[in-house]
Amino acid sequence: MLDPQTPPAGARRGRRKAAVTLALVLACASTAAFLSVREAPSAPAPAPAPAMAKAVATSAEKRATNPFLRAPGAPVTVIAHRGASSAAPENTLVSDEVARRGGARWIENDVQPSEDGVPYILHDTTVDRTTDGTGPIRGLTAAELDALDAGSWFAPAFTGARVPTLAAQLDDLRLRGGNLVLEIKGRHSRDEVARIVKELRDHGMTDRVLVQSFDLDALRHTRELAPALPLALLRDKLDPDPVAVARELGLSAYNPNAVDLTAHPEAVQKLHAAGVAVMAWTVDSPARWKTLDSLGTDAIITNRPAELAGWNAARPS
């Protein structure tokens, strides 16, 4: 996402209070699990009136063909931005684990290649901000990246965390559970995208990954190489006709900046009518979650997945 390169405020505070923050996150996870227990409905929902039957069927068909569309009355899907990046060092396996324990079923991470072509999970074009190294990721070999400390910048408790390869992240997800929203970060050649697709196939994860990017060519390469992989387009500003763009690219989801989406709320209904889900980024406040929820947004990408999961659980059904 095109958010600031500086770490979130929670991350800066986490340098001194990491242990407390993690405890709070795990407490939120337990609370979310407790609150998610619902009483069974007292009676089944009434059957739709004949005049509404066709519309209901059409809606059900769209959800069946696009699982990223949320069902009526369902909570928004929680997508953990770079893992639980407000509570642990972003784009690391520990951040992913904290997000899972906080109730997130989807984790968003960024992928870029090393100098020798190995896909790594990193947001910035350089390793300077989030590791103890320096230099562009594309100028460092896999061996050099593997030697970096990607945790101590956030808090001493995370010293020794590594920049994971895409392969390591996929193994972790397969072992511990969860799904991946994988952002192809920046411009990628067809061969570089092919390496990413190969990793997804080799690890048997193609049915648990949504590929997103700001770069149209990266999405076109992905669609050509793996037509069955669901795609999402990231946008800082909405296109004049998001539906036309979604159709041209064969998108499952259209993922706009939440600020611009709330300025153009009609886009949600138009995209839904075309069978395209809407995932807003990057939102960390309950007031904005409520606004996006009321618009019908299907998923919210957040640095605070445990809090959003808890907010969902407490949300009136």
mmCIF file of N, CA, C and O in Angstrom, residues 90-128:
data_model
loop_
_atom_site.group_PDB
_atom_site.id
_atom_site.type_symbol
_atom_site.label_atom_id
_atom_site.label_comp_id
_atom_site.label_asym_id
_atom_site.label_seq_id
_atom_site.Cartn_x
_atom_site.Cartn_y
_atom_site.Cartn_z
ATOM 1 N N GLU A 90 6.608 -5.878 11.058
ATOM 2 C CA GLU A 90 5.844 -6.155 9.843
ATOM 3 C C GLU A 90 6.531 -7.150 8.919
ATOM 4 O O GLU A 90 7.750 -7.248 8.852
ATOM 5 N N ASN A 91 5.699 -7.884 8.170
ATOM 6 C CA ASN A 91 6.184 -8.804 7.145
ATOM 7 C C ASN A 91 7.179 -9.828 7.680
ATOM 8 O O ASN A 91 8.147 -10.190 7.002
ATOM 9 N N THR A 92 6.934 -10.284 8.917
ATOM 10 C CA THR A 92 7.717 -11.376 9.484
ATOM 11 C C THR A 92 6.757 -12.491 9.884
ATOM 12 O O THR A 92 5.551 -12.271 10.028
ATOM 13 N N LEU A 93 7.302 -13.677 10.105
ATOM 14 C CA LEU A 93 6.451 -14.792 10.492
ATOM 15 C C LEU A 93 5.849 -14.581 11.877
ATOM 16 O O LEU A 93 4.722 -15.028 12.137
ATOM 17 N N VAL A 94 6.566 -13.883 12.754
ATOM 18 C CA VAL A 94 5.991 -13.625 14.075
ATOM 19 C C VAL A 94 4.819 -12.659 13.975
ATOM 20 O O VAL A 94 3.817 -12.788 14.685
ATOM 21 N N SER A 95 4.906 -11.691 13.063
ATOM 22 C CA SER A 95 3.789 -10.774 12.854
ATOM 23 C C SER A 95 2.571 -11.527 12.318
ATOM 24 O O SER A 95 1.432 -11.259 12.711
ATOM 25 N N ASP A 96 2.818 -12.477 11.430
ATOM 26 C CA ASP A 96 1.731 -13.292 10.913
ATOM 27 C C ASP A 96 1.093 -14.122 12.029
ATOM 28 O O ASP A 96 -0.137 -14.268 12.104
ATOM 29 N N GLU A 97 1.914 -14.674 12.912
ATOM 30 C CA GLU A 97 1.391 -15.501 13.995
ATOM 31 C C GLU A 97 0.548 -14.678 14.967
ATOM 32 O O GLU A 97 -0.519 -15.117 15.419
ATOM 33 N N VAL A 98 1.010 -13.479 15.303
ATOM 34 C CA VAL A 98 0.230 -12.618 16.187
ATOM 35 C C VAL A 98 -1.115 -12.286 15.532
ATOM 36 O O VAL A 98 -2.161 -12.258 16.195
ATOM 37 N N ALA A 99 -1.107 -12.058 14.222
ATOM 38 C CA ALA A 99 -2.361 -11.773 13.515
ATOM 39 C C ALA A 99 -3.311 -12.956 13.586
ATOM 40 O O ALA A 99 -4.518 -12.791 13.825
ATOM 41 N N ARG A 100 -2.796 -14.154 13.390
ATOM 42 C CA ARG A 100 -3.646 -15.348 13.472
ATOM 43 C C ARG A 100 -4.259 -15.488 14.860
ATOM 44 O O ARG A 100 -5.441 -15.770 15.015
ATOM 45 N N ARG A 101 -3.423 -15.301 15.872
ATOM 46 C CA ARG A 101 -3.919 -15.447 17.248
ATOM 47 C C ARG A 101 -4.931 -14.351 17.581
ATOM 48 O O ARG A 101 -5.776 -14.533 18.467
ATOM 49 N N GLY A 102 -4.847 -13.253 16.872
ATOM 50 C CA GLY A 102 -5.807 -12.176 17.076
ATOM 51 C C GLY A 102 -7.101 -12.342 16.313
ATOM 52 O O GLY A 102 -7.987 -11.500 16.403
ATOM 53 N N GLY A 103 -7.220 -13.428 15.527
ATOM 54 C CA GLY A 103 -8.480 -13.713 14.859
ATOM 55 C C GLY A 103 -8.514 -13.436 13.369
ATOM 56 O O GLY A 103 -9.571 -13.558 12.751
ATOM 57 N N ALA A 104 -7.374 -13.085 12.759
ATOM 58 C CA ALA A 104 -7.355 -12.804 11.315
ATOM 59 C C ALA A 104 -7.176 -14.107 10.536
ATOM 60 O O ALA A 104 -6.232 -14.857 10.778
ATOM 61 N N ARG A 105 -8.066 -14.339 9.601
ATOM 62 C CA ARG A 105 -7.942 -15.499 8.713
ATOM 63 C C ARG A 105 -7.171 -15.153 7.451
ATOM 64 O O ARG A 105 -6.745 -16.036 6.718
ATOM 65 N N TRP A 106 -7.012 -13.866 7.176
ATOM 66 C CA TRP A 106 -6.277 -13.411 5.996
ATOM 67 C C TRP A 106 -5.128 -12.504 6.427
ATOM 68 O O TRP A 106 -5.309 -11.627 7.269
ATOM 69 N N ILE A 107 -3.972 -12.732 5.832
ATOM 70 C CA ILE A 107 -2.777 -11.936 6.099
ATOM 71 C C ILE A 107 -2.329 -11.308 4.793
ATOM 72 O O ILE A 107 -2.266 -11.970 3.753
ATOM 73 N N GLU A 108 -2.046 -10.020 4.839
ATOM 74 C CA GLU A 108 -1.543 -9.304 3.661
ATOM 75 C C GLU A 108 -0.043 -9.092 3.811
ATOM 76 O O GLU A 108 0.425 -8.613 4.841
ATOM 77 N N ASN A 109 0.711 -9.493 2.798
ATOM 78 C CA ASN A 109 2.157 -9.281 2.771
ATOM 79 C C ASN A 109 2.599 -8.871 1.379
ATOM 80 O O ASN A 109 1.876 -9.028 0.393
ATOM 81 N N ASP A 110 3.824 -8.328 1.302
ATOM 82 C CA ASP A 110 4.393 -7.844 0.040
ATOM 83 C C ASP A 110 5.517 -8.770 -0.412
ATOM 84 O O ASP A 110 6.285 -9.277 0.421
ATOM 85 N N VAL A 111 5.636 -8.963 -1.711
ATOM 86 C CA VAL A 111 6.691 -9.830 -2.229
ATOM 87 C C VAL A 111 7.526 -9.093 -3.260
ATOM 88 O O VAL A 111 7.000 -8.351 -4.104
ATOM 89 N N GLN A 112 8.852 -9.288 -3.173
ATOM 90 C CA GLN A 112 9.821 -8.719 -4.112
ATOM 91 C C GLN A 112 10.992 -9.694 -4.258
ATOM 92 O O GLN A 112 11.275 -10.456 -3.324
ATOM 93 N N PRO A 113 11.705 -9.641 -5.379
ATOM 94 C CA PRO A 113 12.810 -10.587 -5.563
ATOM 95 C C PRO A 113 14.147 -10.060 -5.045
ATOM 96 O O PRO A 113 14.413 -8.858 -5.045
ATOM 97 N N SER A 114 14.975 -10.996 -4.611
ATOM 98 C CA SER A 114 16.371 -10.682 -4.294
ATOM 99 C C SER A 114 17.152 -10.513 -5.586
ATOM 100 O O SER A 114 16.632 -10.722 -6.691
ATOM 101 N N GLU A 115 18.428 -10.171 -5.447
ATOM 102 C CA GLU A 115 19.273 -10.013 -6.632
ATOM 103 C C GLU A 115 19.340 -11.297 -7.449
ATOM 104 O O GLU A 115 19.371 -11.255 -8.690
ATOM 105 N N ASP A 116 19.308 -12.437 -6.760
ATOM 106 C CA ASP A 116 19.369 -13.718 -7.459
ATOM 107 C C ASP A 116 17.993 -14.338 -7.692
ATOM 108 O O ASP A 116 17.880 -15.542 -7.942
ATOM 109 N N GLY A 117 16.938 -13.509 -7.611
ATOM 110 C CA GLY A 117 15.621 -13.927 -8.070
ATOM 111 C C GLY A 117 14.749 -14.667 -7.091
ATOM 112 O O GLY A 117 13.677 -15.157 -7.468
ATOM 113 N N VAL A 118 15.151 -14.731 -5.816
ATOM 114 C CA VAL A 118 14.330 -15.431 -4.816
ATOM 115 C C VAL A 118 13.271 -14.471 -4.275
ATOM 116 O O VAL A 118 13.620 -13.379 -3.800
ATOM 117 N N PRO A 119 11.990 -14.831 -4.299
ATOM 118 C CA PRO A 119 10.952 -13.934 -3.773
ATOM 119 C C PRO A 119 11.014 -13.839 -2.247
ATOM 120 O O PRO A 119 10.994 -14.859 -1.551
ATOM 121 N N TYR A 120 11.070 -12.604 -1.744
ATOM 122 C CA TYR A 120 11.116 -12.334 -0.307
ATOM 123 C C TYR A 120 9.931 -11.464 0.093
ATOM 124 O O TYR A 120 9.387 -10.712 -0.727
ATOM 125 N N ILE A 121 9.577 -11.554 1.376
ATOM 126 C CA ILE A 121 8.468 -10.777 1.923
ATOM 127 C C ILE A 121 9.033 -9.487 2.516
ATOM 128 O O ILE A 121 9.647 -9.497 3.589
ATOM 129 N N LEU A 122 8.843 -8.383 1.817
ATOM 130 C CA LEU A 122 9.350 -7.078 2.250
ATOM 131 C C LEU A 122 8.530 -5.992 1.574
ATOM 132 O O LEU A 122 8.192 -6.114 0.397
ATOM 133 N N HIS A 123 8.236 -4.919 2.296
ATOM 134 C CA HIS A 123 7.441 -3.834 1.739
ATOM 135 C C HIS A 123 8.270 -2.811 0.989
ATOM 136 O O HIS A 123 7.984 -2.460 -0.150
ATOM 137 N N ASP A 124 9.300 -2.273 1.634
ATOM 138 C CA ASP A 124 10.077 -1.180 1.048
ATOM 139 C C ASP A 124 10.976 -1.690 -0.075
ATOM 140 O O ASP A 124 11.307 -2.878 -0.137
ATOM 141 N N THR A 125 11.424 -0.777 -0.912
ATOM 142 C CA THR A 125 12.378 -1.168 -1.947
ATOM 143 C C THR A 125 13.771 -1.388 -1.376
ATOM 144 O O THR A 125 14.619 -2.006 -2.015
ATOM 145 N N THR A 126 14.031 -0.889 -0.161
ATOM 146 C CA THR A 126 15.304 -1.132 0.519
ATOM 147 C C THR A 126 15.035 -1.828 1.850
ATOM 148 O O THR A 126 13.914 -1.805 2.374
ATOM 149 N N VAL A 127 16.090 -2.393 2.407
ATOM 150 C CA VAL A 127 15.978 -3.075 3.702
ATOM 151 C C VAL A 127 16.282 -2.143 4.870
ATOM 152 O O VAL A 127 16.239 -2.566 6.028
ATOM 153 N N ASP A 128 16.554 -0.882 4.589
ATOM 154 C CA ASP A 128 17.070 0.039 5.610
ATOM 155 C C ASP A 128 16.123 0.227 6.800
ATOM 156 O O ASP A 128 16.559 0.252 7.956
#
